[in-house]
XYZ file of C-alpha atoms in Angstrom:
124
model
C -86.779 -166.748 -88.203
C -89.971 -166.748 -86.151
C -88.669 -164.002 -83.867
C -87.957 -161.602 -86.749
C -90.815 -159.196 -87.392
C -92.251 -158.543 -90.835
C -90.819 -155.011 -90.720
C -87.330 -156.352 -89.917
C -87.573 -158.840 -92.817
C -88.625 -156.101 -95.249
C -85.809 -153.844 -94.086
C -83.217 -156.606 -94.431
C -84.447 -157.804 -97.816
C -84.085 -154.298 -99.256
C -80.317 -154.705 -98.974
C -80.202 -157.966 -100.958
C -80.295 -158.111 -104.743
C -81.779 -160.872 -106.935
C -81.323 -160.440 -110.677
C -81.811 -162.962 -113.458
C -78.974 -162.680 -115.966
C -81.207 -164.322 -118.527
C -84.288 -162.170 -118.956
C -86.357 -164.824 -120.744
C -87.817 -168.118 -119.505
C -85.776 -171.266 -119.745
C -85.860 -174.879 -118.706
C -84.918 -176.633 -115.470
C -81.318 -177.035 -116.686
C -79.170 -174.116 -117.832
C -77.474 -174.156 -121.211
C -74.310 -172.215 -120.312
C -73.548 -171.176 -123.905
C -77.039 -169.709 -124.292
C -76.861 -168.019 -120.878
C -73.480 -166.456 -121.667
C -74.743 -165.208 -125.029
C -77.944 -163.559 -123.799
C -76.337 -162.184 -120.619
C -73.585 -160.535 -122.642
C -76.169 -159.135 -125.069
C -78.062 -157.653 -122.102
C -74.956 -156.605 -120.160
C -75.731 -152.855 -120.259
C -79.233 -153.488 -118.929
C -77.979 -155.879 -116.231
C -75.280 -153.432 -115.115
C -77.795 -150.552 -114.913
C -80.255 -152.744 -112.983
C -77.549 -153.774 -110.529
C -76.386 -150.191 -109.962
C -79.982 -149.150 -109.324
C -80.213 -151.666 -106.473
C -76.650 -151.189 -105.186
C -77.075 -154.144 -102.805
C -74.981 -154.935 -99.756
C -74.973 -158.655 -100.597
C -75.231 -160.202 -104.041
C -75.532 -163.972 -104.273
C -74.748 -165.385 -107.686
C -76.674 -168.634 -108.099
C -74.144 -170.504 -110.196
C -73.209 -167.455 -112.265
C -70.420 -165.823 -110.242
C -67.793 -165.530 -112.980
C -70.317 -164.491 -115.623
C -71.788 -161.803 -113.369
C -68.332 -160.560 -112.414
C -67.492 -159.892 -116.065
C -70.846 -158.380 -117.004
C -71.023 -156.090 -113.969
C -67.508 -154.759 -114.579
C -65.941 -156.249 -111.449
C -63.090 -158.084 -113.204
C -60.424 -156.265 -111.171
C -61.610 -157.823 -107.913
C -60.013 -161.071 -106.831
C -62.047 -163.962 -105.521
C -61.501 -164.891 -101.887
C -62.582 -168.142 -100.292
C -64.252 -168.910 -96.972
C -62.943 -171.696 -94.755
C -65.665 -173.970 -96.165
C -64.904 -173.155 -99.802
C -67.440 -170.469 -100.741
C -66.031 -167.932 -103.217
C -66.655 -164.202 -102.694
C -65.210 -160.708 -103.198
C -65.789 -157.249 -101.797
C -66.869 -155.004 -104.707
C -67.034 -151.874 -102.543
C -66.624 -151.234 -98.813
C -68.989 -153.638 -97.015
C -70.635 -154.695 -100.322
C -70.088 -158.348 -101.147
C -70.631 -160.683 -104.078
C -70.874 -164.383 -103.244
C -70.647 -167.218 -105.761
C -73.069 -169.839 -104.526
C -75.313 -172.563 -105.856
C -78.657 -171.793 -107.450
C -81.596 -171.940 -104.994
C -83.136 -174.718 -107.099
C -79.990 -176.859 -106.943
C -80.657 -180.535 -106.286
C -79.492 -180.243 -102.685
C -81.508 -180.300 -99.467
C -82.722 -176.780 -98.703
C -81.240 -176.729 -95.170
C -77.785 -177.396 -96.631
C -78.180 -174.485 -99.027
C -79.520 -172.084 -96.404
C -77.122 -172.947 -93.601
C -74.115 -173.085 -95.924
C -74.902 -169.585 -97.135
C -75.518 -168.261 -93.615
C -72.190 -169.729 -92.528
C -70.389 -168.049 -95.438
C -71.986 -164.675 -94.767
C -71.090 -164.848 -91.072
C -67.476 -165.555 -91.962
C -67.330 -162.793 -94.574
C -68.711 -160.220 -92.141
C -66.404 -161.282 -89.289
């Protein structure tokens, strides 16, 4: 990462989308019933926000199936990387990846390198 310039980072990050499906604060542990309820109530807003960004890569932090339904991507079938990461191509060269939440109780290097490995495989 040290060899990547600030300009390169900014350019790359513009193609990645981060959206909270729950638009209000919560606790350290997600109540799935509550998340499903509020995300479905806000589905029009979430879909409009996502279309505004139109990202190349979307990483769902533990919410892959919920996002798929809310964003209107139900017709796409999940695929799986060799290491078990679920993903689908929602449009040409535009991917949605079901992955763990960044605050998961896992060592950060495992999260980062697991995701990098999945993205490399998806793009190859």
